[in-house]
Short mmCIF file of C-alpha atoms and ligand atoms in Angstrom, two decimals:
data_model
loop_
_atom_site.label_atom_id
_atom_site.label_comp_id
_atom_site.label_asym_id
_atom_site.label_seq_id
_atom_site.Cartn_x
_atom_site.Cartn_y
_atom_site.Cartn_z
CA MET A 1 -1.66 42.96 -106.83
CA GLU A 2 1.06 43.17 -104.41
CA ARG A 3 1.41 39.85 -102.66
CA ASP A 4 0.92 39.54 -99.00
CA THR A 5 4.08 37.79 -98.02
CA ARG A 6 2.48 37.82 -94.32
CA PRO A 7 1.85 33.66 -93.72
CA ALA A 8 -1.70 31.99 -93.86
CA VAL A 9 -2.15 30.35 -90.70
CA VAL A 10 -3.74 27.09 -90.51
CA VAL A 11 -4.99 26.24 -87.19
CA GLY A 12 -5.52 22.35 -86.79
CA ALA A 13 -3.87 19.88 -89.24
CA GLY A 14 -6.86 17.58 -89.47
CA PRO A 15 -8.15 16.73 -92.79
CA ALA A 16 -9.82 20.05 -93.50
CA GLY A 17 -6.87 21.97 -92.23
CA LEU A 18 -4.14 19.77 -94.28
CA CYS A 19 -6.24 20.67 -97.38
CA ALA A 20 -5.90 24.27 -97.04
CA ALA A 21 -2.76 24.17 -96.43
CA ILE A 22 -2.01 21.91 -99.09
CA GLU A 23 -4.12 24.65 -101.79
CA LEU A 24 -2.08 27.70 -100.14
CA LYS A 25 1.07 26.03 -100.72
CA ARG A 26 0.47 24.82 -104.43
CA ALA A 27 -0.69 28.36 -104.88
CA GLY A 28 3.14 29.52 -103.96
CA ALA A 29 1.37 31.32 -101.11
CA PRO A 30 3.55 31.13 -97.87
CA VAL A 31 1.71 28.78 -95.01
CA LEU A 32 2.45 27.88 -91.57
CA LEU A 33 0.52 24.81 -90.31
CA MET A 34 -0.01 24.21 -86.77
CA ASP A 35 -1.45 21.59 -84.80
CA GLU A 36 -1.43 21.03 -80.56
CA ASN A 37 -1.13 16.93 -81.13
CA ALA A 38 2.46 15.22 -81.62
CA LYS A 39 0.83 13.80 -85.26
CA PRO A 40 -0.90 15.45 -87.94
CA GLY A 41 -3.95 14.16 -89.14
CA GLY A 42 -6.61 15.13 -86.55
CA GLN A 43 -9.36 12.32 -86.44
CA LEU A 44 -8.76 10.46 -90.13
CA PHE A 45 -6.13 7.85 -88.63
CA LYS A 46 -9.06 6.45 -86.11
CA GLN A 47 -11.09 6.02 -89.41
CA ILE A 48 -10.68 2.49 -90.35
CA HIS A 49 -13.87 2.24 -92.44
CA LYS A 50 -14.46 2.87 -96.02
CA PHE A 51 -15.24 6.53 -96.53
CA PHE A 52 -18.96 7.39 -98.62
CA GLY A 53 -19.24 9.27 -102.06
CA SER A 54 -17.88 9.31 -105.83
CA GLN A 55 -15.30 8.14 -107.31
CA GLU A 56 -13.62 11.37 -107.00
CA HIS A 57 -14.10 11.87 -103.54
CA ARG A 58 -12.25 8.73 -103.13
CA ALA A 59 -15.30 6.58 -102.13
CA GLY A 60 -14.39 3.21 -100.97
CA VAL A 61 -11.40 4.67 -99.48
CA ARG A 62 -10.53 4.23 -95.71
CA GLY A 63 -9.63 7.07 -93.85
CA ILE A 64 -6.32 5.96 -92.65
CA GLU A 65 -5.21 5.60 -96.17
CA ILE A 66 -6.67 9.16 -97.09
CA GLY A 67 -4.93 10.68 -94.58
CA LYS A 68 -1.29 8.83 -95.42
CA ASP A 69 -1.93 10.53 -98.90
CA LEU A 70 -2.98 13.74 -97.53
CA LEU A 71 0.84 13.99 -95.14
CA ARG A 72 2.50 12.41 -97.82
CA GLU A 73 1.34 15.11 -100.02
CA SER A 74 2.02 18.16 -97.38
CA LEU A 75 5.78 16.67 -97.21
CA ASP A 76 6.13 16.66 -100.78
CA LEU A 77 5.15 20.46 -100.85
CA GLY A 78 7.41 20.73 -97.94
CA ILE A 79 4.67 22.42 -96.15
CA ASP A 80 6.15 24.14 -92.72
CA VAL A 81 4.29 22.28 -90.40
CA ARG A 82 4.57 22.97 -86.33
CA LEU A 83 3.47 19.93 -83.71
CA ASP A 84 3.22 19.63 -80.44
CA THR A 85 1.87 23.74 -81.26
CA GLU A 86 -0.99 24.87 -79.52
CA VAL A 87 -2.56 28.00 -80.71
CA VAL A 88 -4.17 29.67 -77.38
CA GLY A 89 -4.84 33.32 -78.54
CA LEU A 90 -5.96 35.23 -81.82
CA ASP A 91 -6.92 39.14 -82.12
CA PRO A 92 -9.13 40.58 -84.70
CA ASN A 93 -5.75 41.87 -86.14
CA LEU A 94 -4.72 38.31 -86.71
CA LYS A 95 -2.01 38.18 -83.87
CA VAL A 96 -1.66 34.50 -83.55
CA TRP A 97 -0.34 33.50 -80.11
CA ALA A 98 1.30 30.12 -79.89
CA VAL A 99 2.48 27.44 -77.43
CA GLU A 100 5.10 25.17 -78.56
CA GLY A 101 6.23 22.18 -76.60
CA ARG A 102 4.26 23.56 -73.25
CA ARG A 103 7.53 25.58 -72.88
CA ARG A 104 8.06 28.42 -75.41
CA SER A 105 5.85 31.12 -76.29
CA TYR A 106 5.21 33.50 -79.43
CA THR A 107 3.50 35.59 -81.06
CA LEU A 108 3.07 36.25 -84.97
CA ASP A 109 1.12 38.27 -87.75
CA ALA A 110 -0.70 36.17 -89.72
CA SER A 111 -2.11 37.50 -93.17
CA ARG A 112 -4.94 35.23 -93.40
CA VAL A 113 -5.91 32.28 -90.31
CA ILE A 114 -7.89 29.41 -91.40
CA LEU A 115 -9.30 27.78 -88.34
CA ALA A 116 -9.65 23.96 -88.71
CA THR A 117 -10.19 22.98 -84.94
CA GLY A 118 -12.73 20.23 -85.42
CA ALA A 119 -15.23 19.24 -83.01
CA THR A 120 -15.68 18.09 -79.53
CA GLU A 121 -17.86 15.13 -78.44
CA ASN A 122 -20.90 15.73 -76.68
CA ALA A 123 -21.46 14.27 -72.84
CA VAL A 124 -24.27 12.94 -71.38
CA PRO A 125 -24.62 13.60 -67.67
CA PHE A 126 -26.73 10.28 -65.60
CA PRO A 127 -25.97 8.80 -62.34
CA GLY A 128 -22.39 6.79 -62.50
CA TRP A 129 -21.46 8.58 -65.76
CA THR A 130 -18.02 9.58 -64.02
CA LEU A 131 -17.21 6.05 -63.57
CA PRO A 132 -14.11 4.44 -65.20
CA GLY A 133 -15.48 2.55 -67.93
CA VAL A 134 -18.24 5.38 -69.35
CA MET A 135 -16.21 6.89 -72.31
CA THR A 136 -16.98 8.73 -75.58
CA ALA A 137 -16.99 6.56 -78.37
CA GLY A 138 -14.24 8.68 -80.00
CA CYS A 139 -12.04 7.79 -77.03
CA ALA A 140 -12.53 3.74 -77.74
CA GLN A 141 -12.26 4.37 -81.26
CA THR A 142 -9.04 5.99 -80.29
CA LEU A 143 -7.69 3.10 -78.38
CA ILE A 144 -8.59 0.54 -80.82
CA ASN A 145 -7.41 1.43 -84.11
CA VAL A 146 -4.61 3.68 -83.65
CA HIS A 147 -3.32 2.38 -80.38
CA ARG A 148 -4.48 -1.03 -80.69
CA VAL A 149 -5.82 -1.56 -77.05
CA LEU A 150 -9.23 -2.78 -75.82
CA PRO A 151 -11.00 -0.45 -73.14
CA GLY A 152 -13.14 -2.99 -72.23
CA LYS A 153 -14.48 -6.37 -72.85
CA ARG A 154 -18.69 -5.89 -73.20
CA ILE A 155 -19.94 -2.73 -74.15
CA LEU A 156 -23.11 -0.76 -74.25
CA MET A 157 -23.12 1.72 -77.33
CA VAL A 158 -25.32 4.65 -76.49
CA GLY A 159 -26.39 6.57 -79.63
CA SER A 160 -27.38 5.16 -83.10
CA GLY A 161 -25.65 8.05 -85.57
CA ASN A 162 -22.46 7.11 -87.58
CA VAL A 163 -20.09 7.39 -84.91
CA GLY A 164 -21.94 5.12 -82.57
CA VAL A 165 -22.75 2.26 -85.08
CA ILE A 166 -19.19 2.65 -86.82
CA VAL A 167 -17.34 2.12 -83.46
CA ALA A 168 -19.76 -0.42 -82.21
CA TYR A 169 -18.58 -2.27 -85.44
CA GLN A 170 -15.34 -1.46 -84.99
CA LEU A 171 -14.89 -2.06 -81.28
CA ILE A 172 -16.06 -5.91 -82.12
CA GLN A 173 -13.43 -6.37 -85.13
CA ALA A 174 -11.11 -5.22 -81.82
CA GLY A 175 -12.60 -8.49 -80.24
CA ALA A 176 -14.84 -6.59 -77.66
CA GLU A 177 -18.76 -7.71 -77.12
CA VAL A 178 -21.21 -4.95 -78.21
CA ALA A 179 -24.05 -5.95 -76.06
CA ALA A 180 -26.44 -3.58 -77.81
CA VAL A 181 -26.75 -0.22 -79.38
CA ILE A 182 -29.63 2.06 -77.87
CA GLU A 183 -31.05 5.32 -79.24
CA ALA A 184 -33.65 7.48 -78.02
CA ALA A 185 -35.22 8.61 -80.81
CA PRO A 186 -37.67 6.12 -82.48
CA ALA A 187 -35.46 5.28 -85.60
CA LEU A 188 -32.03 4.51 -85.76
CA GLY A 189 -29.72 7.57 -87.00
CA GLY A 190 -26.69 5.97 -88.78
CA TYR A 191 -26.50 5.02 -92.71
CA GLY A 192 -27.87 2.17 -93.87
CA VAL A 193 -24.27 0.11 -94.81
CA HIS A 194 -22.81 0.40 -91.39
CA THR A 195 -26.41 -0.09 -89.34
CA ALA A 196 -26.92 -3.71 -91.39
CA LYS A 197 -23.52 -4.29 -90.21
CA VAL A 198 -23.67 -4.09 -86.50
CA ARG A 199 -27.05 -5.86 -86.93
CA ARG A 200 -25.67 -8.63 -88.80
CA ALA A 201 -23.26 -9.36 -85.74
CA GLY A 202 -26.11 -9.91 -83.71
CA VAL A 203 -25.94 -7.03 -81.83
CA PRO A 204 -29.59 -5.52 -80.49
CA MET A 205 -30.22 -1.89 -82.00
CA LEU A 206 -32.71 -0.76 -79.46
CA VAL A 207 -34.73 2.40 -80.00
CA ARG A 208 -36.82 4.60 -77.80
CA THR A 209 -34.39 3.64 -75.07
CA THR A 210 -32.06 5.64 -72.74
CA ILE A 211 -29.57 5.10 -70.28
CA VAL A 212 -30.69 5.51 -66.86
CA ARG A 213 -27.77 5.09 -64.45
CA ALA A 214 -24.40 3.11 -65.02
CA GLU A 215 -23.91 0.79 -61.72
CA GLY A 216 -20.61 -0.30 -59.79
CA ASN A 217 -17.91 0.28 -57.41
CA GLU A 218 -14.53 1.03 -58.97
CA GLY A 219 -15.96 0.94 -62.60
CA VAL A 220 -18.78 0.08 -64.85
CA GLU A 221 -20.12 -3.45 -63.66
CA ARG A 222 -23.77 -2.66 -65.13
CA ALA A 223 -25.97 -0.15 -67.13
CA VAL A 224 -29.56 0.11 -66.36
CA ILE A 225 -31.60 1.04 -69.70
CA SER A 226 -35.22 1.82 -70.09
CA GLU A 227 -37.59 2.92 -72.80
CA VAL A 228 -38.92 6.11 -73.25
CA ASP A 229 -42.25 7.94 -73.79
CA GLY A 230 -42.57 11.04 -76.82
CA LYS A 231 -40.95 13.59 -74.70
CA PHE A 232 -37.57 11.04 -73.82
CA LYS A 233 -39.21 10.66 -70.43
CA PRO A 234 -38.18 6.92 -69.05
CA LEU A 235 -41.51 4.72 -68.98
CA ALA A 236 -42.33 2.95 -65.47
CA GLY A 237 -41.58 -0.39 -65.58
CA THR A 238 -39.37 -1.09 -68.53
CA GLU A 239 -35.71 -0.64 -66.96
CA ARG A 240 -33.44 -3.11 -67.99
CA THR A 241 -29.95 -4.31 -66.54
CA LEU A 242 -27.22 -5.03 -68.81
CA ASP A 243 -23.73 -6.64 -67.61
CA VAL A 244 -21.21 -4.43 -69.17
CA ASP A 245 -18.33 -2.91 -68.30
CA THR A 246 -18.11 0.04 -70.97
CA ILE A 247 -20.79 2.61 -71.71
CA CYS A 248 -19.61 4.53 -75.07
CA LEU A 249 -21.17 7.63 -75.93
CA ALA A 250 -21.69 8.51 -79.08
CA VAL A 251 -24.16 11.58 -78.77
CA GLY A 252 -23.26 13.95 -80.96
CA LEU A 253 -20.18 16.79 -81.52
CA THR A 254 -20.16 20.08 -80.56
CA PRO A 255 -18.08 22.82 -83.19
CA SER A 256 -14.78 23.94 -81.09
CA ILE A 257 -15.17 27.75 -81.72
CA GLU A 258 -12.88 28.90 -78.70
CA LEU A 259 -10.31 30.99 -81.29
CA ALA A 260 -12.98 31.62 -83.63
CA SER A 261 -14.94 33.66 -80.78
CA LEU A 262 -11.48 35.08 -79.54
CA ALA A 263 -11.20 36.48 -82.80
CA GLY A 264 -14.76 38.15 -82.83
CA CYS A 265 -16.39 36.11 -85.73
CA ARG A 266 -20.17 36.04 -85.49
CA THR A 267 -22.12 32.85 -84.63
CA PHE A 268 -25.00 31.11 -85.37
CA PHE A 269 -26.89 28.25 -83.86
CA VAL A 270 -27.43 25.68 -86.14
CA PRO A 271 -28.92 22.17 -84.05
CA GLU A 272 -28.46 20.12 -86.98
CA LEU A 273 -24.73 20.68 -87.43
CA GLY A 274 -24.02 20.62 -83.77
CA GLY A 275 -24.96 23.84 -82.18
CA HIS A 276 -23.08 26.98 -82.09
CA MET A 277 -20.93 27.83 -84.84
CA PRO A 278 -19.17 30.82 -87.26
CA LEU A 279 -20.99 32.14 -89.83
CA HIS A 280 -19.64 31.59 -93.13
CA ASP A 281 -19.63 32.77 -96.76
CA GLU A 282 -19.48 30.46 -100.24
CA PHE A 283 -15.78 30.98 -99.52
CA MET A 284 -15.60 29.98 -95.59
CA ARG A 285 -14.84 33.43 -95.10
CA SER A 286 -16.18 34.23 -91.63
CA SER A 287 -17.46 37.70 -90.37
CA VAL A 288 -14.15 38.98 -90.12
CA PRO A 289 -12.97 38.47 -93.49
CA ALA A 290 -9.52 37.24 -93.19
CA VAL A 291 -10.66 34.75 -90.83
CA TYR A 292 -11.71 31.09 -92.53
CA VAL A 293 -13.24 28.19 -90.60
CA VAL A 294 -13.34 24.91 -92.20
CA GLY A 295 -14.70 21.11 -91.59
CA ASP A 296 -16.37 20.75 -88.15
CA ILE A 297 -15.85 24.00 -86.91
CA ALA A 298 -17.88 25.23 -89.58
CA GLY A 299 -20.70 22.84 -88.71
CA VAL A 300 -20.17 18.98 -88.08
CA GLU A 301 -20.13 16.76 -91.12
CA GLU A 302 -17.48 14.38 -92.38
CA ALA A 303 -13.94 14.06 -93.85
CA SER A 304 -14.85 14.22 -97.10
CA THR A 305 -16.45 17.51 -96.57
CA ALA A 306 -14.28 18.56 -94.56
CA MET A 307 -11.55 18.55 -96.71
CA GLU A 308 -13.50 20.23 -99.93
CA GLU A 309 -14.36 23.01 -97.50
CA GLY A 310 -10.53 23.23 -96.76
CA ARG A 311 -9.46 23.42 -100.38
CA LEU A 312 -12.05 26.34 -100.71
CA ALA A 313 -10.68 28.21 -98.14
CA GLY A 314 -7.08 27.45 -99.31
CA ILE A 315 -7.63 28.48 -102.98
CA HIS A 316 -9.86 31.78 -101.72
CA ALA A 317 -7.14 32.72 -99.63
CA ALA A 318 -4.28 32.18 -101.69
CA PHE A 319 -6.10 34.21 -104.35
CA SER A 320 -6.89 36.96 -101.54
CA MET A 321 -3.11 37.31 -100.84
CA GLY A 322 -2.39 37.72 -104.53
CA TYR A 323 -1.40 34.62 -105.22
CA LEU A 324 -3.91 33.43 -107.74
CA ASP A 325 -5.55 35.52 -110.36
CA SER A 326 -9.54 35.51 -110.18
CA GLY A 327 -9.91 33.25 -113.35
CA GLU A 328 -7.87 30.57 -111.42
CA MET A 329 -9.40 30.66 -108.38
CA GLU A 330 -13.05 30.40 -109.94
CA ARG A 331 -11.45 27.45 -111.88
CA ARG A 332 -10.04 25.85 -109.11
CA THR A 333 -13.08 26.36 -106.60
CA ALA A 334 -15.88 25.67 -109.26
CA ASP A 335 -14.24 21.91 -108.95
CA THR A 336 -13.98 21.70 -105.53
CA ARG A 337 -17.81 23.65 -104.99
CA ARG A 338 -19.02 20.78 -107.40
CA ARG A 339 -17.42 18.10 -105.78
CA LEU A 340 -18.94 19.29 -102.25
CA ARG A 341 -22.51 19.95 -104.30
CA ALA A 342 -22.13 15.97 -104.81
CA LEU A 343 -21.17 15.21 -101.10
CA ARG A 344 -24.71 16.88 -99.52
CA GLN A 345 -27.31 14.74 -101.45
CA GLY A 346 -29.30 12.24 -100.39
CA VAL A 347 -31.43 11.86 -96.98
CA PHE A 348 -28.63 12.55 -94.84
CA GLY A 349 -26.68 14.48 -97.53
CA ALA A 350 -29.63 17.08 -98.40
CA LYS A 351 -30.06 18.17 -94.62
CA ARG A 352 -26.94 19.10 -94.20
CA PHE A 353 -26.82 20.89 -97.42
CA THR A 354 -30.49 22.74 -96.58
CA ALA A 355 -28.24 23.70 -93.17
CA LYS A 356 -25.28 25.00 -95.09
CA GLU A 357 -27.63 27.25 -97.29
CA ARG A 358 -29.09 28.54 -93.69
CA ILE A 359 -25.68 29.85 -92.58
CA LEU A 360 -24.83 31.25 -95.72
CA ALA A 361 -28.06 33.20 -96.03
CA GLU A 362 -27.51 34.43 -92.28
CA LYS A 363 -24.11 35.56 -93.42
CA GLU A 364 -25.48 37.30 -96.46
CA LYS A 365 -27.93 39.43 -94.11
CA GLU A 366 -25.40 39.69 -91.15
CA CYS A 367 -22.57 40.92 -92.98
CA PRO A 368 -22.98 41.16 -96.13
CA MET B 1 9.84 -0.06 -51.23
CA LYS B 2 10.34 -3.65 -53.33
CA PRO B 3 8.90 -3.20 -56.48
CA GLY B 4 5.73 -5.41 -57.37
CA PRO B 5 5.76 -7.89 -60.42
CA GLU B 6 5.33 -6.37 -63.89
CA LEU B 7 2.09 -5.86 -65.44
CA PRO B 8 1.23 -7.93 -68.25
CA ALA B 9 -0.33 -6.41 -71.35
CA VAL B 10 -3.66 -8.07 -71.44
CA ASN B 11 -5.63 -5.87 -73.16
CA ARG B 12 -3.57 -5.51 -77.04
CA VAL B 13 -5.38 -6.30 -79.86
CA THR B 14 -2.60 -8.06 -81.42
CA ARG B 15 -4.64 -9.17 -84.96
CA HIS B 16 -6.90 -7.40 -86.93
CA ALA B 17 -9.08 -7.77 -89.96
CA VAL B 18 -8.67 -4.57 -91.20
CA LEU B 19 -5.26 -3.22 -89.78
CA GLY B 20 -3.28 -6.59 -89.77
CA ASP B 21 -1.42 -7.75 -87.03
CA LEU B 22 0.17 -5.37 -84.46
CA GLU B 23 3.49 -4.29 -86.07
CA PRO B 24 6.60 -4.98 -83.44
CA LEU B 25 7.99 -1.87 -82.22
CA ARG B 26 10.51 -0.69 -79.74
CA GLU B 27 9.42 -1.39 -75.84
CA VAL B 28 10.20 0.74 -72.88
CA THR B 29 9.17 0.40 -69.38
CA ILE B 30 7.56 3.02 -67.76
CA TRP B 31 6.50 2.51 -63.93
CA PHE B 32 2.87 2.68 -62.60
CA GLU B 33 3.37 3.39 -59.23
CA ASP B 34 5.64 -0.03 -58.11
CA ARG B 35 4.39 -1.73 -60.97
CA ALA B 36 6.68 -1.94 -64.62
CA VAL B 37 4.39 -1.96 -67.68
CA LYS B 38 6.00 -2.23 -70.70
CA ALA B 39 5.02 0.24 -73.25
CA ARG B 40 5.05 0.85 -76.83
CA GLU B 41 7.62 3.47 -78.12
CA GLY B 42 5.73 6.50 -78.92
CA GLU B 43 2.54 5.75 -77.57
CA PRO B 44 0.67 7.88 -75.11
CA ILE B 45 0.90 6.86 -71.05
CA LEU B 46 -2.99 6.12 -71.09
CA SER B 47 -2.81 3.29 -74.03
CA ALA B 48 -0.02 1.90 -72.22
CA LEU B 49 -1.94 1.80 -68.62
CA ILE B 50 -5.09 0.58 -70.23
CA ALA B 51 -3.22 -2.51 -72.10
CA SER B 52 -2.13 -3.48 -68.80
CA GLY B 53 -5.31 -3.54 -67.55
CA VAL B 54 -5.07 -0.71 -64.87
CA GLY B 55 -8.90 0.66 -63.95
CA ILE B 56 -7.89 3.79 -62.58
CA LEU B 57 -6.09 6.75 -63.05
CA ARG B 58 -6.39 9.13 -60.64
CA TYR B 59 -9.05 10.11 -57.76
CA THR B 60 -11.15 13.50 -57.18
CA LYS B 61 -10.62 15.00 -53.95
CA ASN B 62 -13.64 13.36 -52.67
CA GLY B 63 -12.07 9.91 -53.38
CA SER B 64 -14.01 9.33 -56.62
CA PRO B 65 -12.29 7.34 -59.35
CA ARG B 66 -11.67 8.55 -62.92
CA ARG B 67 -10.13 6.65 -65.86
CA MET B 68 -10.23 8.52 -69.02
CA PHE B 69 -12.91 10.21 -71.07
CA CYS B 70 -12.27 11.50 -74.48
CA GLY B 71 -8.89 10.22 -75.11
CA ILE B 72 -7.73 13.20 -76.65
CA GLY B 73 -6.77 15.94 -74.24
CA ARG B 74 -9.91 17.61 -74.05
CA CYS B 75 -11.65 16.35 -70.97
CA THR B 76 -8.99 16.26 -68.15
CA ASP B 77 -10.43 12.83 -66.93
CA CYS B 78 -6.68 11.13 -67.32
CA VAL B 79 -4.22 13.38 -65.56
CA MET B 80 -1.88 11.59 -63.50
CA SER B 81 1.31 12.50 -61.40
CA VAL B 82 4.38 12.09 -64.43
CA ASP B 83 7.89 12.03 -62.98
CA GLY B 84 6.25 14.64 -59.99
CA VAL B 85 4.61 16.62 -62.03
CA PRO B 86 0.81 16.65 -61.56
CA GLY B 87 -1.97 17.37 -63.62
CA VAL B 88 -0.39 15.66 -67.14
CA ARG B 89 -2.97 14.45 -69.67
CA THR B 90 -1.64 10.90 -70.16
CA CYS B 91 -3.65 10.43 -73.24
CA VAL B 92 -1.35 12.89 -75.10
CA THR B 93 1.77 12.44 -73.61
CA ALA B 94 4.11 9.89 -75.09
CA VAL B 95 5.86 7.47 -72.72
CA ARG B 96 9.29 7.40 -71.84
CA ASP B 97 11.67 4.68 -70.72
CA GLY B 98 11.84 4.97 -67.18
CA MET B 99 8.85 7.35 -66.77
CA ARG B 100 7.41 7.32 -63.61
CA VAL B 101 3.51 7.66 -63.76
CA GLU B 102 1.15 7.70 -60.01
CA ARG B 103 -2.05 8.29 -59.74
CA GLN B 104 -3.26 11.58 -57.57
CA GLU B 105 -5.66 13.10 -55.54
CA GLY B 106 -7.48 16.15 -56.11
CA VAL B 107 -5.18 18.41 -58.34
CA GLY B 108 -2.20 16.17 -56.96
CA ARG B 109 1.20 17.79 -55.58
CA TRP B 110 4.09 18.57 -57.06
CA ALA B 111 7.41 16.33 -56.12
CA GLY B 112 8.92 17.91 -52.74
CA GLU B 113 5.74 19.33 -51.88
CA ASP B 114 5.43 19.12 -48.03
CA GLY B 115 1.96 17.48 -48.19
CA ARG B 116 -0.14 20.42 -48.68
CA ASP B 117 -2.36 20.74 -51.85
CA GLY B 118 -1.25 23.32 -54.34
CA ALA B 119 -4.70 25.04 -54.36
S1 FES C 401 -8.88 11.53 -71.44
FE1 FES C 401 -9.79 13.61 -71.86
S2 FES C 401 -8.10 15.04 -71.54
FE2 FES C 401 -7.24 12.42 -71.50
#
């Protein structure tokens, strides 16, 4: 097979994109890794908690350590990493339009494009939500763990999924007080291990509770919360006021699919994985065969699954470009797939597994 | 205009059970309006300002205060005028020694513009 010498372009240098680029480079394929940020790693460097999974998923290792290892590996391999480089356009013929340093604009023709653009935190509007002091949980997490700055002293966390409970705990580790974690659903959402830590720290965990409004003049001074009925409507007479200076929102993430849409990738609605996302097959190929989607853009999961998806796409792209034979591709992806399967077990994992299966089935039906 | 006293860093996480003590980095000085702010080399403007207790980073054209929301360059809540250029996302723009950072109103204005908004 003739080898394609045009580069594979990986967009996004988080866990998924780094792994995709590493697999491509290992196979000897030309690859460019682009990221709009000044530093690679995506959101890995704010993950200071230990990851789950088995030994081979590096369970018990903190996200920051995994990030450092991936960076070292990509450096050792000599991957062409272009930082401060925002991909602002992508057409179905794989012309990539990049802007470097917000100054220099150029285009290039890619042989494959792997989109690892991640996800964006959701907002939830309520009276007072624009006040200084209301922010996403990820914003607070970046400040405390990456920049070592406390955004506030007394915090209300809205949302009890993994992001909510992990960031609540990390805020305590950074020296803040968490007044409460509230959850509109009847049950807490995060993994038991994370939830238990927050509870042990003495933080009230209030289910069937929502935020009604934020109060304050120049910034948050109080949060008014209330219990909700089965339809998430506030119950009259249950309002309570908490003295807090910060309200963190951990109410889910939505895949960042802009570039996939520009490239013409068909999307599908999967609420349990964050909303609309590009369809993909078992090798992470979208409906545009030369465009792969990996990590949170292909359904919001975790860094560990994102890394395996990145590997899967990287290996397959290298094969389709002629740098691996089919036997080698099968062998390498079999490992990845087995690890992915193992990461999607258990109560939470099984739900994600079923959702992923729906995406594959729809892809098969829509674009066989 | 006489510069006001330096804004001290009051919100630094200096000790941390997992991350250890904050490692010393070269300091640079930026100007938040007329106040000097010490920043850690390489950090975003936003984190230096929050570390120094700045509560409001800009006002909308209706005078409503804003600070930050996403912290990673997605939402534009944190935009300020930096060295005379308005609309700079301070959460993804690194500090530079001597940088001048000012609050803007609405879309702000370019240095030298004679009082009219760009819009
Ligand atoms: S806080 Fe959202 S862009 Fe800076």
